[in-house]
């Protein structure tokens, strides 16, 4: 793989992985909510993720879980199970879309929530997002016509990049069910390799209902590398049923 091709490959892979790395970036902490009461009834939790791809295309994944809250010794517990999944992807990622729609994700469940409203005890368990992003990047490169040798090199480089970003990256906010309302923002620099650098800007907006329970949380990640800019948008919406 030529140096220029190597840099282009790194740039594309970093754009795919950066939103996952960004999910581990701490943001400024707002005022904590008071000790929450256990919500009554059943709820639907919907997570929607939209990621910019190459050539102006995008990938959208919407997943829904049925869930309910109960008392727990150190706070409360939230149990849930997936009830639906819908993926919208460009034709060249049809196989990935079918695989994702057929996959059942545990999401944040079961979640143990302490007296401050934060999840604890292993909530950071969606590290599988990283290998899926690896597959997404490789599929995108394959669609661009890279040969087998270059794809093999791309996989090796991608593995190094993922390791540099952290092997276990949680995409579930610890305060998901009882977030601090308002806006939080942060930024970080990316050191990618081969002389490439970039930035990741993360903005989180949270809305809550009476008692501090989640109504909507959105997280926008804007990744800039060289002349490329990609946007990823994640939303969590909790509704009563």
mmCIF file of C-alpha atoms in Angstrom:
data_model
loop_
_atom_site.group_PDB
_atom_site.id
_atom_site.type_symbol
_atom_site.label_atom_id
_atom_site.label_comp_id
_atom_site.label_asym_id
_atom_site.label_seq_id
_atom_site.Cartn_x
_atom_site.Cartn_y
_atom_site.Cartn_z
ATOM 1 C CA UNK A 1 0.000 0.000 0.000
ATOM 2 C CA UNK A 2 1.469 3.369 -1.052
ATOM 3 C CA UNK A 3 1.997 6.051 1.592
ATOM 4 C CA UNK A 4 -0.757 8.223 0.133
ATOM 5 C CA UNK A 5 -3.170 5.277 -0.003
ATOM 6 C CA UNK A 6 -2.170 4.355 3.541
ATOM 7 C CA UNK A 7 -2.972 7.880 4.735
ATOM 8 C CA UNK A 8 -6.331 7.832 2.917
ATOM 9 C CA UNK A 9 -7.121 4.467 4.502
ATOM 10 C CA UNK A 10 -6.206 5.696 7.969
ATOM 11 C CA UNK A 11 -8.300 8.820 7.455
ATOM 12 C CA UNK A 12 -11.401 6.834 6.442
ATOM 13 C CA UNK A 13 -10.990 4.347 9.273
ATOM 14 C CA UNK A 14 -10.496 7.081 11.830
ATOM 15 C CA UNK A 15 -13.654 8.819 10.645
ATOM 16 C CA UNK A 16 -15.561 5.569 11.206
ATOM 17 C CA UNK A 17 -14.092 4.858 14.629
ATOM 18 C CA UNK A 18 -13.832 8.355 16.074
ATOM 19 C CA UNK A 19 -17.479 8.545 17.249
ATOM 20 C CA UNK A 20 -16.885 5.430 19.363
ATOM 21 C CA UNK A 21 -13.678 6.808 20.806
ATOM 22 C CA UNK A 22 -15.479 10.070 21.494
ATOM 23 C CA UNK A 23 -18.086 8.278 23.565
ATOM 24 C CA UNK A 24 -15.441 7.755 26.230
ATOM 25 C CA UNK A 25 -14.509 11.430 26.355
ATOM 26 C CA UNK A 26 -15.595 12.945 29.686
ATOM 27 C CA UNK A 27 -17.786 16.016 29.545
ATOM 28 C CA UNK A 28 -18.272 18.695 32.132
ATOM 29 C CA UNK A 29 -20.413 17.489 35.001
ATOM 30 C CA UNK A 30 -23.583 19.449 35.678
ATOM 31 C CA UNK A 31 -25.452 19.530 38.969
ATOM 32 C CA UNK A 32 -26.505 16.064 40.103
ATOM 33 C CA UNK A 33 -30.150 15.219 40.492
ATOM 34 C CA UNK A 34 -31.611 14.347 43.879
ATOM 35 C CA UNK A 35 -31.977 10.694 44.842
ATOM 36 C CA UNK A 36 -34.542 9.454 42.299
ATOM 37 C CA UNK A 37 -37.695 7.534 43.135
ATOM 38 C CA UNK A 38 -38.370 4.232 41.387
ATOM 39 C CA UNK A 39 -40.558 4.964 38.304
ATOM 40 C CA UNK A 40 -43.810 3.046 38.061
ATOM 41 C CA UNK A 41 -45.199 1.284 34.999
ATOM 42 C CA UNK A 42 -43.660 0.042 31.769
ATOM 43 C CA UNK A 43 -41.531 2.019 29.316
ATOM 44 C CA UNK A 44 -40.076 1.908 25.823
ATOM 45 C CA UNK A 45 -36.433 2.911 25.408
ATOM 46 C CA UNK A 46 -35.453 3.837 21.841
ATOM 47 C CA UNK A 47 -31.898 4.379 20.689
ATOM 48 C CA UNK A 48 -31.297 5.844 17.236
ATOM 49 C CA UNK A 49 -27.819 6.230 15.762
ATOM 50 C CA UNK A 50 -27.179 8.014 12.466
ATOM 51 C CA UNK A 51 -23.638 8.061 11.097
ATOM 52 C CA UNK A 52 -22.308 9.926 8.060
ATOM 53 C CA UNK A 53 -20.539 7.678 5.546
ATOM 54 C CA UNK A 54 -18.557 8.454 2.434
ATOM 55 C CA UNK A 55 -20.047 10.217 -0.586
ATOM 56 C CA UNK A 56 -22.787 11.903 1.426
ATOM 57 C CA UNK A 57 -24.462 8.620 2.418
ATOM 58 C CA UNK A 58 -25.498 7.643 5.938
ATOM 59 C CA UNK A 59 -26.244 4.614 8.085
ATOM 60 C CA UNK A 60 -29.148 4.669 10.545
ATOM 61 C CA UNK A 61 -29.878 2.080 13.249
ATOM 62 C CA UNK A 62 -32.993 2.306 15.442
ATOM 63 C CA UNK A 63 -33.384 -0.157 18.299
ATOM 64 C CA UNK A 64 -36.239 -0.377 20.845
ATOM 65 C CA UNK A 65 -36.407 -2.139 24.202
ATOM 66 C CA UNK A 66 -39.341 -2.717 26.554
ATOM 67 C CA UNK A 67 -38.276 -2.051 30.127
ATOM 68 C CA UNK A 68 -39.366 -1.526 33.725
ATOM 69 C CA UNK A 69 -37.886 -0.332 37.025
ATOM 70 C CA UNK A 70 -37.806 -2.130 40.381
ATOM 71 C CA UNK A 71 -36.334 -1.622 43.843
ATOM 72 C CA UNK A 72 -32.799 -2.843 44.499
ATOM 73 C CA UNK A 73 -30.735 -2.968 47.695
ATOM 74 C CA UNK A 74 -28.462 -0.076 46.668
ATOM 75 C CA UNK A 75 -30.939 1.862 44.549
ATOM 76 C CA UNK A 76 -32.967 0.439 41.683
ATOM 77 C CA UNK A 77 -32.767 -2.025 38.814
ATOM 78 C CA UNK A 78 -33.947 -1.657 35.240
ATOM 79 C CA UNK A 79 -34.724 -4.802 33.252
ATOM 80 C CA UNK A 80 -35.532 -4.829 29.576
ATOM 81 C CA UNK A 81 -35.516 -6.758 26.351
ATOM 82 C CA UNK A 82 -35.277 -5.756 22.723
ATOM 83 C CA UNK A 83 -38.579 -5.567 20.863
ATOM 84 C CA UNK A 84 -37.599 -4.103 17.484
ATOM 85 C CA UNK A 85 -34.696 -3.024 15.277
ATOM 86 C CA UNK A 86 -34.681 -1.152 11.968
ATOM 87 C CA UNK A 87 -31.640 -0.328 9.830
ATOM 88 C CA UNK A 88 -31.421 2.058 6.870
ATOM 89 C CA UNK A 89 -28.202 1.700 4.878
ATOM 90 C CA UNK A 90 -26.920 2.279 1.335
ATOM 91 C CA UNK A 91 -27.138 -0.722 -1.037
ATOM 92 C CA UNK A 92 -23.454 -1.610 -0.738
ATOM 93 C CA UNK A 93 -23.954 -2.197 2.996
ATOM 94 C CA UNK A 94 -27.039 -4.369 2.564
ATOM 95 C CA UNK A 95 -25.336 -7.393 4.159
ATOM 96 C CA UNK A 96 -24.270 -5.348 7.183
ATOM 97 C CA UNK A 97 -27.791 -3.939 7.555
ATOM 98 C CA UNK A 98 -29.345 -7.416 7.478
ATOM 99 C CA UNK A 99 -26.830 -8.672 10.058
ATOM 100 C CA UNK A 100 -27.552 -5.745 12.353
ATOM 101 C CA UNK A 101 -31.335 -6.104 12.065
ATOM 102 C CA UNK A 102 -31.048 -9.786 12.918
ATOM 103 C CA UNK A 103 -28.919 -9.161 15.987
ATOM 104 C CA UNK A 104 -30.507 -8.925 19.431
ATOM 105 C CA UNK A 105 -28.735 -6.428 21.666
ATOM 106 C CA UNK A 106 -29.043 -6.411 25.469
ATOM 107 C CA UNK A 107 -28.631 -2.632 25.387
ATOM 108 C CA UNK A 108 -28.086 -1.209 28.865
ATOM 109 C CA UNK A 109 -29.984 -4.051 30.551
ATOM 110 C CA UNK A 110 -29.995 -5.161 33.228
ATOM 111 C CA UNK A 111 -28.973 -1.806 34.683
ATOM 112 C CA UNK A 112 -28.220 -1.229 38.356
ATOM 113 C CA UNK A 113 -28.721 2.389 39.368
ATOM 114 C CA UNK A 114 -27.282 3.881 42.547
ATOM 115 C CA UNK A 115 -28.730 6.596 44.770
ATOM 116 C CA UNK A 116 -27.260 9.328 42.546
ATOM 117 C CA UNK A 117 -29.063 7.980 39.461
ATOM 118 C CA UNK A 118 -25.944 6.556 37.777
ATOM 119 C CA UNK A 119 -25.517 3.030 36.460
ATOM 120 C CA UNK A 120 -22.850 0.895 38.102
ATOM 121 C CA UNK A 121 -21.520 -2.654 38.035
ATOM 122 C CA UNK A 122 -20.610 -3.242 34.400
ATOM 123 C CA UNK A 123 -22.787 -0.891 32.382
ATOM 124 C CA UNK A 124 -19.879 -0.329 29.968
ATOM 125 C CA UNK A 125 -20.597 -3.464 27.989
ATOM 126 C CA UNK A 126 -21.134 -2.328 24.429
ATOM 127 C CA UNK A 127 -17.503 -2.697 23.405
ATOM 128 C CA UNK A 128 -18.874 -4.820 20.544
ATOM 129 C CA UNK A 129 -19.598 -1.480 18.856
ATOM 130 C CA UNK A 130 -15.877 -1.334 18.036
ATOM 131 C CA UNK A 131 -15.658 -4.533 15.953
ATOM 132 C CA UNK A 132 -18.878 -3.541 14.175
ATOM 133 C CA UNK A 133 -17.275 -0.215 13.295
ATOM 134 C CA UNK A 134 -14.250 -2.146 12.043
ATOM 135 C CA UNK A 135 -16.499 -4.189 9.729
ATOM 136 C CA UNK A 136 -18.211 -0.999 8.581
ATOM 137 C CA UNK A 137 -14.896 0.620 7.685
ATOM 138 C CA UNK A 138 -13.659 -2.479 5.849
ATOM 139 C CA UNK A 139 -16.934 -2.762 3.908
ATOM 140 C CA UNK A 140 -16.673 0.884 2.927
ATOM 141 C CA UNK A 141 -13.093 0.381 1.741
ATOM 142 C CA UNK A 142 -14.037 -2.780 -0.170
ATOM 143 C CA UNK A 143 -16.850 -0.874 -1.882
ATOM 144 C CA UNK A 144 -14.228 1.564 -3.114
ATOM 145 C CA UNK A 145 -12.411 -1.253 -4.911
ATOM 146 C CA UNK A 146 -9.410 -1.995 -2.675
ATOM 147 C CA UNK A 147 -7.772 -5.297 -3.572
ATOM 148 C CA UNK A 148 -7.317 -8.207 -1.159
ATOM 149 C CA UNK A 149 -3.752 -7.240 -0.205
ATOM 150 C CA UNK A 150 -4.709 -3.653 0.578
ATOM 151 C CA UNK A 151 -7.769 -4.770 2.554
ATOM 152 C CA UNK A 152 -5.548 -7.052 4.628
ATOM 153 C CA UNK A 153 -3.248 -4.134 5.381
ATOM 154 C CA UNK A 154 -6.275 -1.982 6.167
ATOM 155 C CA UNK A 155 -7.496 -4.541 8.707
ATOM 156 C CA UNK A 156 -4.092 -4.503 10.411
ATOM 157 C CA UNK A 157 -3.996 -0.702 10.552
ATOM 158 C CA UNK A 158 -7.591 -0.585 11.762
ATOM 159 C CA UNK A 159 -6.829 -2.976 14.594
ATOM 160 C CA UNK A 160 -3.982 -0.730 15.727
ATOM 161 C CA UNK A 161 -6.212 2.332 15.558
ATOM 162 C CA UNK A 162 -8.975 0.648 17.548
ATOM 163 C CA UNK A 163 -6.471 -0.432 20.190
ATOM 164 C CA UNK A 164 -5.124 3.103 20.422
ATOM 165 C CA UNK A 165 -8.664 4.359 20.951
ATOM 166 C CA UNK A 166 -9.288 1.889 23.747
ATOM 167 C CA UNK A 167 -10.268 -1.765 23.534
ATOM 168 C CA UNK A 168 -13.406 -1.422 25.654
ATOM 169 C CA UNK A 169 -15.401 1.674 24.792
ATOM 170 C CA UNK A 170 -18.798 2.127 26.351
ATOM 171 C CA UNK A 171 -21.469 3.777 24.263
ATOM 172 C CA UNK A 172 -23.971 3.835 27.123
ATOM 173 C CA UNK A 173 -23.886 6.986 29.277
ATOM 174 C CA UNK A 174 -23.673 6.092 32.972
ATOM 175 C CA UNK A 175 -26.388 8.661 33.734
ATOM 176 C CA UNK A 176 -28.660 7.500 30.897
ATOM 177 C CA UNK A 177 -31.845 7.038 32.925
ATOM 178 C CA UNK A 178 -31.378 10.060 35.223
ATOM 179 C CA UNK A 179 -29.191 12.544 33.316
ATOM 180 C CA UNK A 180 -28.346 16.046 34.410
ATOM 181 C CA UNK A 181 -30.550 18.258 32.213
ATOM 182 C CA UNK A 182 -29.035 20.803 29.891
ATOM 183 C CA UNK A 183 -26.145 21.004 27.465
ATOM 184 C CA UNK A 184 -22.626 19.663 27.841
ATOM 185 C CA UNK A 185 -19.811 19.988 25.307
ATOM 186 C CA UNK A 186 -16.208 18.931 24.992
ATOM 187 C CA UNK A 187 -13.517 18.543 22.359
ATOM 188 C CA UNK A 188 -10.394 16.482 21.939
ATOM 189 C CA UNK A 189 -7.523 16.121 19.490
ATOM 190 C CA UNK A 190 -6.887 12.873 17.605
ATOM 191 C CA UNK A 191 -3.406 11.548 16.894
ATOM 192 C CA UNK A 192 -3.989 9.064 14.086
ATOM 193 C CA UNK A 193 -0.567 8.287 12.654
ATOM 194 C CA UNK A 194 1.179 8.855 9.327
ATOM 195 C CA UNK A 195 1.214 12.572 10.128
ATOM 196 C CA UNK A 196 -2.580 12.791 10.280
ATOM 197 C CA UNK A 197 -4.347 14.660 13.064
ATOM 198 C CA UNK A 198 -7.931 15.561 13.723
ATOM 199 C CA UNK A 199 -10.470 16.791 16.226
ATOM 200 C CA UNK A 200 -13.628 15.389 17.753
ATOM 201 C CA UNK A 201 -16.327 17.696 19.117
ATOM 202 C CA UNK A 202 -18.996 16.130 21.332
ATOM 203 C CA UNK A 203 -22.233 17.857 22.358
ATOM 204 C CA UNK A 204 -24.745 16.238 24.713
ATOM 205 C CA UNK A 205 -28.253 17.590 25.310
ATOM 206 C CA UNK A 206 -30.528 16.041 27.951
ATOM 207 C CA UNK A 207 -34.197 16.595 28.782
ATOM 208 C CA UNK A 208 -35.866 15.081 31.827
ATOM 209 C CA UNK A 209 -39.386 14.796 33.200
ATOM 210 C CA UNK A 210 -40.590 15.343 36.759
ATOM 211 C CA UNK A 211 -38.448 13.348 39.179
ATOM 212 C CA UNK A 212 -35.390 13.564 36.924
ATOM 213 C CA UNK A 213 -36.243 10.559 34.720
ATOM 214 C CA UNK A 214 -34.910 10.598 31.166
ATOM 215 C CA UNK A 215 -37.130 12.017 28.457
ATOM 216 C CA UNK A 216 -34.574 12.513 25.687
ATOM 217 C CA UNK A 217 -30.801 12.544 25.410
ATOM 218 C CA UNK A 218 -28.930 13.375 22.216
ATOM 219 C CA UNK A 219 -25.216 13.137 21.577
ATOM 220 C CA UNK A 220 -23.712 14.738 18.484
ATOM 221 C CA UNK A 221 -20.171 13.871 17.447
ATOM 222 C CA UNK A 222 -18.438 15.890 14.719
ATOM 223 C CA UNK A 223 -15.142 14.436 13.526
ATOM 224 C CA UNK A 224 -12.723 16.503 11.430
ATOM 225 C CA UNK A 225 -9.683 14.879 9.827
ATOM 226 C CA UNK A 226 -7.728 16.716 7.133
ATOM 227 C CA UNK A 227 -10.378 18.055 4.742
ATOM 228 C CA UNK A 228 -13.035 15.559 5.792
ATOM 229 C CA UNK A 229 -15.816 16.133 8.290
ATOM 230 C CA UNK A 230 -18.292 13.508 9.488
ATOM 231 C CA UNK A 231 -21.262 13.806 11.850
ATOM 232 C CA UNK A 232 -22.776 11.123 14.036
ATOM 233 C CA UNK A 233 -25.978 11.637 15.981
ATOM 234 C CA UNK A 234 -27.210 9.381 18.766
ATOM 235 C CA UNK A 235 -30.504 9.781 20.609
ATOM 236 C CA UNK A 236 -32.067 7.958 23.549
ATOM 237 C CA UNK A 237 -35.810 8.461 24.120
ATOM 238 C CA UNK A 238 -37.780 6.974 27.025
ATOM 239 C CA UNK A 239 -41.580 6.884 26.812
ATOM 240 C CA UNK A 240 -44.197 5.370 29.102
ATOM 241 C CA UNK A 241 -46.629 2.780 27.748
#
